[in-house]
XYZ file of C-alpha atoms in Angstrom:
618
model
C 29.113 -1.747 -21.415
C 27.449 -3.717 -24.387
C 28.129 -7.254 -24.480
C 27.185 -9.526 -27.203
C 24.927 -12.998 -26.110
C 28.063 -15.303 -26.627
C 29.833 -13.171 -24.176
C 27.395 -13.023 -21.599
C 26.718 -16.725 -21.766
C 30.641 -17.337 -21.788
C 30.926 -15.340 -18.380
C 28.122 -17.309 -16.662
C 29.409 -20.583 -17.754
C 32.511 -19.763 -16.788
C 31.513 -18.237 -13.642
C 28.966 -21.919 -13.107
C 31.565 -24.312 -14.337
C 35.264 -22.592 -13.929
C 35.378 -20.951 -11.020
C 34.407 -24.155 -9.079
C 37.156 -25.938 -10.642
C 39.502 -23.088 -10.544
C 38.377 -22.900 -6.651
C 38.852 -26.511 -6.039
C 42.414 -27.025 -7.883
C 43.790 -23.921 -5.590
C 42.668 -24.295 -2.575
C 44.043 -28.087 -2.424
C 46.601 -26.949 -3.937
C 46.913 -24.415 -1.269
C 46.682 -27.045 1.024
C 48.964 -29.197 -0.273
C 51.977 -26.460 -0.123
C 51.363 -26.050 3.077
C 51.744 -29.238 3.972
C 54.746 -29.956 1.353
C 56.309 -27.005 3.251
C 56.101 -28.459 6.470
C 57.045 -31.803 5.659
C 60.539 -30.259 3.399
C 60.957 -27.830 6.161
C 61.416 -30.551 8.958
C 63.364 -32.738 6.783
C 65.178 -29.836 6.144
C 66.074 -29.197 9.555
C 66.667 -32.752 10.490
C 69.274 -33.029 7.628
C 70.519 -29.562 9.094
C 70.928 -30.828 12.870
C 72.511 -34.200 11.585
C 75.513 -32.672 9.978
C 75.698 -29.768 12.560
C 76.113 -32.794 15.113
C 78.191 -34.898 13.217
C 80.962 -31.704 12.576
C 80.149 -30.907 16.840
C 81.309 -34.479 17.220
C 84.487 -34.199 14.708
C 85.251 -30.815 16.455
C 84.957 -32.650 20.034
C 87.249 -35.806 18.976
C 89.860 -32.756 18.137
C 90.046 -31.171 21.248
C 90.565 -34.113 23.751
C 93.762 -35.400 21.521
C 94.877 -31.667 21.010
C 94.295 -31.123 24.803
C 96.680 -33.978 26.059
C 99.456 -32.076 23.999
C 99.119 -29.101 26.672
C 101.612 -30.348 29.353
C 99.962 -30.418 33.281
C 101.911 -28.279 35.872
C 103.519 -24.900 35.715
C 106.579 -25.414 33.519
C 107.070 -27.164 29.931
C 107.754 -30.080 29.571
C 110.941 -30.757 27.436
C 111.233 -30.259 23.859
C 111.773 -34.221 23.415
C 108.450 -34.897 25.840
C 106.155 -31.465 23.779
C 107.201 -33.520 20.292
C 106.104 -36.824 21.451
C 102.653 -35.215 22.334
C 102.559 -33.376 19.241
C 103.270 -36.248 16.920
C 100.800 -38.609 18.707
C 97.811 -35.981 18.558
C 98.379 -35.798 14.960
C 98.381 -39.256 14.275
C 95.329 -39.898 16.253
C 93.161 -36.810 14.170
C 94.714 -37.142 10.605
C 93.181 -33.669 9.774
C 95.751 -31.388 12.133
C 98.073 -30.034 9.611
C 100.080 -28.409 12.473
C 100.750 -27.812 16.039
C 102.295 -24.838 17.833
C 102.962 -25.028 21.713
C 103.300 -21.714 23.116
C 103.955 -21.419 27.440
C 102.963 -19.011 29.289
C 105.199 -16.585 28.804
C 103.809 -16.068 24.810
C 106.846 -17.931 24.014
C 106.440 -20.544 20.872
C 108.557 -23.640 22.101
C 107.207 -26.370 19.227
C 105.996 -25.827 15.857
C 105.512 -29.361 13.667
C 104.142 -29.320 10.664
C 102.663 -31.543 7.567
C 102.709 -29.105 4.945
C 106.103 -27.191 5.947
C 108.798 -27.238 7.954
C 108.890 -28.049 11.499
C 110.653 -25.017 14.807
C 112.000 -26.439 18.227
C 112.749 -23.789 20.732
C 112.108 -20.699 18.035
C 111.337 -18.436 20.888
C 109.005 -16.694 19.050
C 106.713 -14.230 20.800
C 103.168 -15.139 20.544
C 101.780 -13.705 23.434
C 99.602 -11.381 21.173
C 98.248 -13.809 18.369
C 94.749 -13.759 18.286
C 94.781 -17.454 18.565
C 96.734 -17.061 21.843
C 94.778 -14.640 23.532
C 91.283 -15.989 22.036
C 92.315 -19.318 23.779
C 93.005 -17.809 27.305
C 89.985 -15.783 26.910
C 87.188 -18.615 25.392
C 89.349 -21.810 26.585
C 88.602 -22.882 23.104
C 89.050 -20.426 20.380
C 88.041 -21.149 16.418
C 89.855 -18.717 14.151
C 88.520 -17.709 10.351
C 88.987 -19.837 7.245
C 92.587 -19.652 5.937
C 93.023 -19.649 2.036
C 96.397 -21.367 1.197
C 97.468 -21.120 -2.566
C 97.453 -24.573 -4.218
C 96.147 -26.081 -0.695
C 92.708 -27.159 0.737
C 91.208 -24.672 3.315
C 91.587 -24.805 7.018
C 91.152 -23.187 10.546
C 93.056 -22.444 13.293
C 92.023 -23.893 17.023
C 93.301 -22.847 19.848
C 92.898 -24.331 23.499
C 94.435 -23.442 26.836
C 95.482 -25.241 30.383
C 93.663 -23.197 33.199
C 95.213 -25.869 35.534
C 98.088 -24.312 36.610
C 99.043 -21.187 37.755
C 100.924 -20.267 34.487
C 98.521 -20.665 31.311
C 100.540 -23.008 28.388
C 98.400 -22.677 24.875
C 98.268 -24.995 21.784
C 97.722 -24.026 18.910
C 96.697 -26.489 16.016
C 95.785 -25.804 11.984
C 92.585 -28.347 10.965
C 91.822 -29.614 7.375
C 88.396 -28.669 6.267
C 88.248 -31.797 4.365
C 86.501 -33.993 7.011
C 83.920 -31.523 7.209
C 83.624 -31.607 3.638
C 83.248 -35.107 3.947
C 80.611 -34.290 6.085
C 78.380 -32.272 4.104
C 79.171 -33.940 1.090
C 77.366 -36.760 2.148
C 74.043 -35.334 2.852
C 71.424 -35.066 0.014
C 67.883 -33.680 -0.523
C 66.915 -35.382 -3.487
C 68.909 -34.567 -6.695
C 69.440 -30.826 -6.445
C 69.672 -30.660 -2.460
C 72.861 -29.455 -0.743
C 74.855 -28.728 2.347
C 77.438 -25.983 3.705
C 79.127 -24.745 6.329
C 79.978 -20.649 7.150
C 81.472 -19.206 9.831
C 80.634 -16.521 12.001
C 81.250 -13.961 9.101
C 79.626 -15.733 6.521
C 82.495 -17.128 4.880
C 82.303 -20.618 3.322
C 83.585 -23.123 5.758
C 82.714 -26.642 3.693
C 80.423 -27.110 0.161
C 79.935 -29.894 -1.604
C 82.125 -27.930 -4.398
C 85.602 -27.322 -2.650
C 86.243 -25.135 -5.580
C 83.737 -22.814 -3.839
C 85.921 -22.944 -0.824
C 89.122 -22.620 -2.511
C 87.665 -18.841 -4.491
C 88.724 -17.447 -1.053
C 86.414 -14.670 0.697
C 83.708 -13.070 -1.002
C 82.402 -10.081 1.088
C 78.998 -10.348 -1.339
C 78.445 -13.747 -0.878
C 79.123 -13.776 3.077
C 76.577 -10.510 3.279
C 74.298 -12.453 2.034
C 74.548 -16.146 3.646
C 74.625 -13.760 6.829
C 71.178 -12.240 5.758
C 69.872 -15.797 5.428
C 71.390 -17.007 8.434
C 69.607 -14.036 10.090
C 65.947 -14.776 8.513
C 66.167 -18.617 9.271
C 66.312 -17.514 12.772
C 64.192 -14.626 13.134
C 61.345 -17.589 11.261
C 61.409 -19.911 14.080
C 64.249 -22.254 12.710
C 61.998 -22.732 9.725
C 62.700 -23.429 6.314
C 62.056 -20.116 4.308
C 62.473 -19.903 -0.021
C 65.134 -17.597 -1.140
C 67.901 -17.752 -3.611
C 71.124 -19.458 -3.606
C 74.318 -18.259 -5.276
C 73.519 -19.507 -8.327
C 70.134 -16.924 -8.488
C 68.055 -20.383 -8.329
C 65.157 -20.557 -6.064
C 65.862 -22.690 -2.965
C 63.993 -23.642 0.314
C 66.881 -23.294 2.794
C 67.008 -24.772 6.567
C 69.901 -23.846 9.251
C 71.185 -25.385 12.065
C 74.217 -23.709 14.357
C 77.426 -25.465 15.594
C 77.286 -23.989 18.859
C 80.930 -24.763 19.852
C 82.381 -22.837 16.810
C 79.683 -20.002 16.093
C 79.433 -21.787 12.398
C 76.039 -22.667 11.048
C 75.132 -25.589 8.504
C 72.758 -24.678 5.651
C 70.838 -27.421 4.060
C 69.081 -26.650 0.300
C 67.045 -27.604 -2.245
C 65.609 -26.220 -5.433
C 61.879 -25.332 -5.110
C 61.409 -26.938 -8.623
C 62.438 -29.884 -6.885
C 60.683 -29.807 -3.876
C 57.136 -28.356 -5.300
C 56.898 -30.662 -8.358
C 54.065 -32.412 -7.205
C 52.312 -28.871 -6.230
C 53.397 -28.017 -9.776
C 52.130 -31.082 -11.136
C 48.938 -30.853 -9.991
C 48.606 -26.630 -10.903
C 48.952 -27.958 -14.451
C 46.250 -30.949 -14.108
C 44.391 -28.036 -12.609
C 44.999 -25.756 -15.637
C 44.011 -28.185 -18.284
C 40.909 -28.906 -16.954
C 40.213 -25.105 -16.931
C 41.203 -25.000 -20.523
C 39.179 -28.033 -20.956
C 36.162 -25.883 -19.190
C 37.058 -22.724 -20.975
C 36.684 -24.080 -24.019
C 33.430 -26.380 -23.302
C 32.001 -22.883 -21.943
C 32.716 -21.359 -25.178
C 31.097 -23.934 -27.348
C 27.998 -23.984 -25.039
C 27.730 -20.457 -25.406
C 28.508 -20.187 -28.544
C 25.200 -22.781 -29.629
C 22.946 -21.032 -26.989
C 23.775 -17.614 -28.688
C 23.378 -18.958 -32.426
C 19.618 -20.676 -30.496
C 18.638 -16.920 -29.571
C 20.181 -15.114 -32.268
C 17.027 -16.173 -34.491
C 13.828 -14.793 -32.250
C 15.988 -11.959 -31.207
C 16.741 -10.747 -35.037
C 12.587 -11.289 -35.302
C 11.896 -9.107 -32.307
C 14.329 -6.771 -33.596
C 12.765 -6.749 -36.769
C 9.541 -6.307 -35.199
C 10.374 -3.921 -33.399
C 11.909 -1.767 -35.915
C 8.812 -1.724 -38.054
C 7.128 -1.120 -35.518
C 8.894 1.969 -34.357
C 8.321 2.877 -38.080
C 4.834 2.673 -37.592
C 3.553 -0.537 -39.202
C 1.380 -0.916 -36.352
C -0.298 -4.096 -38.314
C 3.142 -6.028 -38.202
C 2.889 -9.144 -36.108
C 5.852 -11.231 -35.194
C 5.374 -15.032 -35.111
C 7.761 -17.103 -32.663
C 7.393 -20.647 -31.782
C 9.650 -21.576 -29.050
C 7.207 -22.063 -26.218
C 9.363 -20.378 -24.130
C 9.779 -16.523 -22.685
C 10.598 -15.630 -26.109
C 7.561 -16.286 -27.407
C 6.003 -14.296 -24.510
C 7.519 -11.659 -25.250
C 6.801 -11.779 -28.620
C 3.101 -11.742 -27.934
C 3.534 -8.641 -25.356
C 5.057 -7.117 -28.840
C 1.914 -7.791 -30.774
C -0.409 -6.299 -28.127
C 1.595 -3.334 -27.787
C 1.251 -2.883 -31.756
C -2.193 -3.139 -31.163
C -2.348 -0.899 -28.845
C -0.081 1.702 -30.324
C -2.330 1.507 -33.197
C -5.354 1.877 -30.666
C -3.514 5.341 -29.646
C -2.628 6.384 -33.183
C -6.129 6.206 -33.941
C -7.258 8.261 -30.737
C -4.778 10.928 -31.361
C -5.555 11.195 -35.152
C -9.169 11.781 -34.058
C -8.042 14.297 -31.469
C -5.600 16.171 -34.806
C -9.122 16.371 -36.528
C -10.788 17.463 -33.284
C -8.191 20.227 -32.602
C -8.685 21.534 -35.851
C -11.685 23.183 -35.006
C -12.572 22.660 -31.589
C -10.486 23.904 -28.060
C -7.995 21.201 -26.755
C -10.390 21.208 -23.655
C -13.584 20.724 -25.648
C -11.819 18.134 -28.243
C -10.806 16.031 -24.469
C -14.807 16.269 -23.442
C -15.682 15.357 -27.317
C -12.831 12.269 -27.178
C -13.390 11.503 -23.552
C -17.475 10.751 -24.530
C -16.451 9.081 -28.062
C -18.985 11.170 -29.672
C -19.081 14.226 -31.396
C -23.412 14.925 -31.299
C -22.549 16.679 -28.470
C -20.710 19.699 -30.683
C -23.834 20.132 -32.813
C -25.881 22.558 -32.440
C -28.466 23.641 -29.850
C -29.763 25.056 -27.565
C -28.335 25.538 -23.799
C -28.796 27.620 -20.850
C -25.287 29.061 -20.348
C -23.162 31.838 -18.044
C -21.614 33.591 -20.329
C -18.616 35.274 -18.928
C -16.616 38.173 -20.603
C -13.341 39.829 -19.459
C -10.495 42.402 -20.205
C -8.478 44.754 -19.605
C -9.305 49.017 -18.701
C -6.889 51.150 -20.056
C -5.416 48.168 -22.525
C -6.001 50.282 -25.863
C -4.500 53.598 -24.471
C -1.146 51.128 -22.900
C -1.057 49.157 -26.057
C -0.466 52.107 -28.211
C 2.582 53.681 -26.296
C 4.393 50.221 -24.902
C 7.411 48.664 -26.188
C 6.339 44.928 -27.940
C 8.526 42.900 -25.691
C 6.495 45.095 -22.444
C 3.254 44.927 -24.158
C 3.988 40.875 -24.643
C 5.315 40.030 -21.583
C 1.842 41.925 -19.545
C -0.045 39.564 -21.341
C 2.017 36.332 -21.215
C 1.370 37.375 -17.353
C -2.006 38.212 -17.569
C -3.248 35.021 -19.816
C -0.914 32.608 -17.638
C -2.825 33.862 -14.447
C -6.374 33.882 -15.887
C -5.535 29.997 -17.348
C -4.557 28.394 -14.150
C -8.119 29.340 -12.883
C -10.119 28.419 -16.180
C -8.420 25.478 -15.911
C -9.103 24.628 -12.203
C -12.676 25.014 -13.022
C -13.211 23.475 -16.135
C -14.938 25.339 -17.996
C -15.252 26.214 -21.939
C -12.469 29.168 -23.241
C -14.489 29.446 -26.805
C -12.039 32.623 -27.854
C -9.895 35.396 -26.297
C -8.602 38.637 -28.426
C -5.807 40.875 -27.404
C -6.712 40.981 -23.614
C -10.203 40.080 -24.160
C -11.507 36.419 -22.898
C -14.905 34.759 -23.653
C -16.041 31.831 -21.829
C -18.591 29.508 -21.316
C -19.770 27.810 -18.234
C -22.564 24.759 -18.981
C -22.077 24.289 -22.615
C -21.107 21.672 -24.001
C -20.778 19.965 -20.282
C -23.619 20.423 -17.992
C -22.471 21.731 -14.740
C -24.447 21.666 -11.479
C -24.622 25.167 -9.955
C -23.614 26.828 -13.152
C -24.346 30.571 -11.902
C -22.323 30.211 -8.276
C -19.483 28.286 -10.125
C -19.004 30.767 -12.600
C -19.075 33.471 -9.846
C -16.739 31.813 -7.661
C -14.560 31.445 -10.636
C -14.877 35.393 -11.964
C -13.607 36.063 -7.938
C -10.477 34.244 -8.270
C -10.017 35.661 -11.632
C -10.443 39.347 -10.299
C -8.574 38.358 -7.002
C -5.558 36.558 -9.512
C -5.372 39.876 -11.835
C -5.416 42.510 -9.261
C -1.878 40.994 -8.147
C -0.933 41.581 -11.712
C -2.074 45.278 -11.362
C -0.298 46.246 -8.261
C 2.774 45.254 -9.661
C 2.198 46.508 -13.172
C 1.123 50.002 -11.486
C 4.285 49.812 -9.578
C 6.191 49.778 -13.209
C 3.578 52.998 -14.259
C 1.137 51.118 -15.942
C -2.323 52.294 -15.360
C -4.605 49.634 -16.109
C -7.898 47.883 -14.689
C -9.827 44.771 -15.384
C -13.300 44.621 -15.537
C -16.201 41.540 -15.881
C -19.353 40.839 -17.017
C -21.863 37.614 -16.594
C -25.186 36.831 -17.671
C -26.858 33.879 -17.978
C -29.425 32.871 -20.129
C -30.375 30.406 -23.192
C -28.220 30.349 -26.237
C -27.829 28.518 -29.256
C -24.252 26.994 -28.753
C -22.273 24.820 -31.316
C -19.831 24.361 -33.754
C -19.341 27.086 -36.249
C -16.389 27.551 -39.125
C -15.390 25.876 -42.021
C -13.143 22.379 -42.465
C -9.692 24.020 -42.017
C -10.760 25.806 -38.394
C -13.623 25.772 -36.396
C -14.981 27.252 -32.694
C -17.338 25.632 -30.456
C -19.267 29.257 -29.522
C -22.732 30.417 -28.287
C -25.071 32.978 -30.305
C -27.690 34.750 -28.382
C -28.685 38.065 -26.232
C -26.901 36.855 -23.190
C -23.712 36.763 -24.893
C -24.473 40.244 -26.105
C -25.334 41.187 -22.406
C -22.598 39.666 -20.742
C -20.115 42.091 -23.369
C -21.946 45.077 -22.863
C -21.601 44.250 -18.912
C -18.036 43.692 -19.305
C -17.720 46.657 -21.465
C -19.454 48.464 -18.636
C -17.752 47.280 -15.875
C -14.778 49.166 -14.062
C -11.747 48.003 -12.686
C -12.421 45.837 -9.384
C -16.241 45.248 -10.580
C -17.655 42.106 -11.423
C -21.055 42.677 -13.188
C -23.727 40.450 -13.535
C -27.289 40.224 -14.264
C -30.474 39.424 -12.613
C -30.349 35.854 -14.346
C -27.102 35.103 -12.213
C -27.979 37.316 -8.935
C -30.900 35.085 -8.131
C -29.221 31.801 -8.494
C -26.730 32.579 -6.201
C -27.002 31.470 -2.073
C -28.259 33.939 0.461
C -24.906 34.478 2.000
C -22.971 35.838 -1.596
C -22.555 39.276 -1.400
C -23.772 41.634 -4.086
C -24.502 45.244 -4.368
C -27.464 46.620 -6.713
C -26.433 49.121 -8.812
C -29.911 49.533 -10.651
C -31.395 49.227 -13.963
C -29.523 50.362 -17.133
C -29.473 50.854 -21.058
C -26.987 48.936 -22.921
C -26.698 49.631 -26.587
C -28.144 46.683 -29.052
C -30.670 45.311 -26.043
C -34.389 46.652 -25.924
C -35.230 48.038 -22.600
C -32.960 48.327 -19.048
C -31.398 45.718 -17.490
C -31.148 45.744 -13.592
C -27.179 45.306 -12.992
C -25.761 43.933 -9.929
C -21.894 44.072 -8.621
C -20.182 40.860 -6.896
C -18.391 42.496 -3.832
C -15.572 40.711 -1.687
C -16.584 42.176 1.474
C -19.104 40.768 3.965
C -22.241 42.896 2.630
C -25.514 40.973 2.874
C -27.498 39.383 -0.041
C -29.348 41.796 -1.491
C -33.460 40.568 -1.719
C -33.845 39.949 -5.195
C -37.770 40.272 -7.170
C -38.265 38.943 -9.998
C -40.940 42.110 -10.707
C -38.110 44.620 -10.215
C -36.189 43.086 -13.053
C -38.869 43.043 -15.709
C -36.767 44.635 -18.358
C -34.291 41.954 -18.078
C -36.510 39.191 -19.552
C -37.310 42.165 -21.964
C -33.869 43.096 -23.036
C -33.056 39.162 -23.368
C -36.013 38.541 -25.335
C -35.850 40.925 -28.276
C -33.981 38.848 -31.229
C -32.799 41.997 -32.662
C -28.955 40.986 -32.164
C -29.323 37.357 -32.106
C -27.770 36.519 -35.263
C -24.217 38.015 -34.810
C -21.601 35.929 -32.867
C -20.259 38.511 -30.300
C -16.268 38.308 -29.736
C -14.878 39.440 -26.540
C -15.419 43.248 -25.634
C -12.351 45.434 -25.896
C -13.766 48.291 -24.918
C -11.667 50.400 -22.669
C -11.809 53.201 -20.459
C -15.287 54.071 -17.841
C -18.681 53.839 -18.898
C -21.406 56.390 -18.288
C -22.830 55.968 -14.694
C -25.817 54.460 -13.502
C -27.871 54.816 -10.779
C -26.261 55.241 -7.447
C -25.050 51.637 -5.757
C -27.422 50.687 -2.842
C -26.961 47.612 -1.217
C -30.714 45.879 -1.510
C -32.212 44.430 2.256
């Protein structure tokens, strides 16, 4: 993705300068929750475990008066005695709004009451309140919160004499108030709370007694249940959830063992993490304050590189478009101006290659690529004029071409010789020598001329063997399709005049001379397999190449026989080759009689009249 220089110098500022800041300001602020948590979390829990032992301690100054109301021995006391005890627990513990004695038997024998109206000797069964039975079962038994229209809340307690043989209960109604007394005096700073719930969940005390007062709320006690569960399954430690209100609050818990209640102690998280949020926004001005110093930075380095950039881009537009002369001129001492210099010199050398491959355009126009890469390669063109060279001249094509040519489809006909050429140019081109023209399936070439070549005769030889090797691959498979045709070569070598010939618009590097004509009749001559060359070649070539003589004879256009020899690819031995059996060689080459015409490559197709009988010279 693209990015313009103010953006890119944005992101590495802000990278160098912000995320070091941004690092710093969280991780101590990191820090400093956790430690804020910890601290609000114990003080949490102290606050907690303060007012869960002051309401143990109101709980435990109710049960020793209540207790002394429970007569000793088997049998009740009398009613006169049971009311005595009564009255006196209740005006030691202001917050019993009643008390019910109840014997043994279930029987109810005093009821007195604040709030309504007081039973002697009712007689009322009992024996299966829940109070009753909770308080022969636990000893001391809490009951639920009880809702009174128009009243403050309360609970029941319930305790039991396991003294005697025959268990007497009393049964006493408690004011919440004290407890709500209690709670209402603890506070966490200015939003912190306390309150009580029972075993169900049910608000016992809050610092609201309107809260109280609503009555049971099956949602809310699910919940304060659920967070009475999580306190303890974290250890006893202060975890954040929400209060009734939907406000975020760190909540601690501590249980009233003795009643199965548990105090909740609260406090907003706004509250309690202002200093933590206090220092997030410190720490997110001075990113804003480093965001926007990163911008201007960037912003002035970018408008600094904008103007060498637009003058290398400039630059380097022109010289895309060719202006190879264009220089660009940048002062800044720095990379820049490096790099503005590495711009120059490759416009100078660009305009170094322009030149070279105009020359080669005007080369190519009248010379083969190979020949213009000698010509350009030696930076002068003498070479091309003309003169004269001893050469191997080397002709090639195809038996049976004309007769093929005649019947075959064009895309058969073209496809044989897309083959045929891209065979017989692999191997010109792995020995390096001259192609001066090829015509239909006719080749010329040139080893020597215009490059001197050590060995000339043997390399061309070892070359016309891979060419003859490469083709009759071709044939087999061609033959295979029905197509019956050969290829035949010819060498001589010999001096020629070679040179550039043509006009302005095209020209050919080419040699003129009798060996050229010789080395076309030969090819002419040749059949397919044969490799034909003449004495000129034969004795240039090592001791250990074998040839086979096939004798002296008359070519048309060439004074006198010419002693022809066959390149075989079978061990046969050198043939002894001397000079005075060859006489009409230097005969046939000498006479000038065809010197003047530029011979093209032979097309000739078809066998040649026979010679002499091959004999393989020892």
């Amino acid at each position: 993705m693209r990015r313009s220089l103010f953006q890119k110098y944005f992101l590495v500022l802000f990278a160098a300068a912000i995320f070091p800041v941004a690092a710093g300001g969280i991780s101590n602020t990191w820090f400093s929750y956790v430690d804020q948590r910890a601290i609000l979390s114990a003080l949490l829990r102290s606050e907690a475990t303060s007012a869960a032992d002051k309401i143990e301690s109101f709980l435990d100054g109710i049960k020793v008066p209540l207790g002394s109301t429970i007569p000793q021995g088997g049998n009740m006391a009398s009613v006169k005695h049971l009311r005595l005890l009564a009255v006196r627990a209740m005006h030691q513990v202001p917050g019993i709004l009643s008390i019910s004695l109840v014997d043994g038997t279930g029987a109810e024998r005093l009821h007195i009451s604040r709030i309504g109206s007081n039973r002697t000797e009712g007689g009322a069964d009992r024996s299966g309140d829940p109070a009753v039975v909770g308080a022969r079962t636990a000893r001391v038994w809490y009951g639920p919160v009880i809702y009174r229209q128009g009243s403050e809340p309360s609970i029941t307690m319930a305790m039991a004499n396991y003294d005697a043989t025959v268990v007497n209960s009393v049964i006493a109604e408690i004011s919440l108030k004290p407890i709500w007394l209690i709670v209402s005096e603890i506070g966490v700073g200015r939003s912190g709370r306390a309150f009580v719930v029972d075993q169900t969940g049910r608000l016992i005390a809050h610092p609201s007694i309107s809260k109280v007062m609503q009555g049971a709320d099956e949602k809310a006690a699910l919940a304060l249940r659920g967070l009475r569960d999580a306190i303890a399954a974290a250890g006893g430690t202060a975890i954040a959830s929400r209060n009734a209100e939907n406000e975020r609050v760190v909540t601690a818990g501590a249980p009233i063992t003795a009643a199965g209640w548990t105090v909740f102690v609260e406090q907003s998280q706004a509250e309690a993490f202002a200093p933590l949020y206090a220092s997030l926004w410190r720490t997110g001005g001075l990113l804003l304050t480093a965001t926007v110093l990163a911008a201007v930075l960037a912003y002035w380095l970018a408008r600094r590189m904008s103007g060498p950039i637009r003058l290398l881009e400039e630059g380097a537009l022109k010289i895309g478009a060719g202006q190879f002369d264009y220089r660009i001129n940048i002062a800044t001492g720095d990379e820049l101006e490096r790099l503005a210099a590495r711009f120059n010199q490759m416009a100078q050398e660009l305009a170094t290659l322009r030149d070279r491959a105009e020359r080669m355009t005007r080369l190519k126009r009248f010379l083969a690529p190979q020949v213009a890469e000698l010509v350009e390669e030696a930076g002068d063109e003498r070479m091309l004029a003309g003169q004269r060279a001893e050469v191997v001249a080397v002709f090639c094509d195809l038996r049976g071409f004309t007769s093929f040519s005649a019947h075959a489809e064009p895309e058969n006909l073209m496809q044989l010789l897309r083959e045929y050429y891209e065979a017989l140019g692999v191997i010109i081109t792995q020995y390096e020598v001259t192609l001066t023209s090829f015509s239909a399936d006719g080749l010329m070439i040139l080893v020597n001329a215009p490059v001197p070549r050590e060995e000339p005769a043997l390399h061309a030889v070892k070359m016309a063997v891979d060419m003859q090797d490469s083709t009759q691959e071709l044939i087999s498979g061609w033959r295979q399709r029905g197509y019956e045709i050969g290829f035949g070569m010819g060498l001589a070598m010999g001096w020629a005049t070679v040179g550039r010939i043509g006009y302005e618009a095209r020209a050919d590097y080419t040699a003129i001379g009798n060996v050229v004509n010789l080395a076309s009749r030969l090819c002419s001559s040749a059949e397919d397999g044969q490799i034909l060359i003449d004495y000129s070649v034969a004795r240039h070539l090592p001791g250990n190449m074998p040839i086979v003589d096939l004798g002296t004879r008359q070519f048309k256009g060439l004074e006198g026989h010419v002693r022809v020899y066959n390149v075989e690819t079978q061990g046969i031995e050198r043939p002894n080759l001397d000079p005075a059996a060859t006489d009409a060689t230097g005969k046939g080459l000498g006479s000038s009689a065809s010197t003047s015409a530029i011979v093209l490559p032979c097309t000739t197709s078809g066998p040649t009249a026979p010679g002499p009988s091959p004999a393989v010279l020892k």
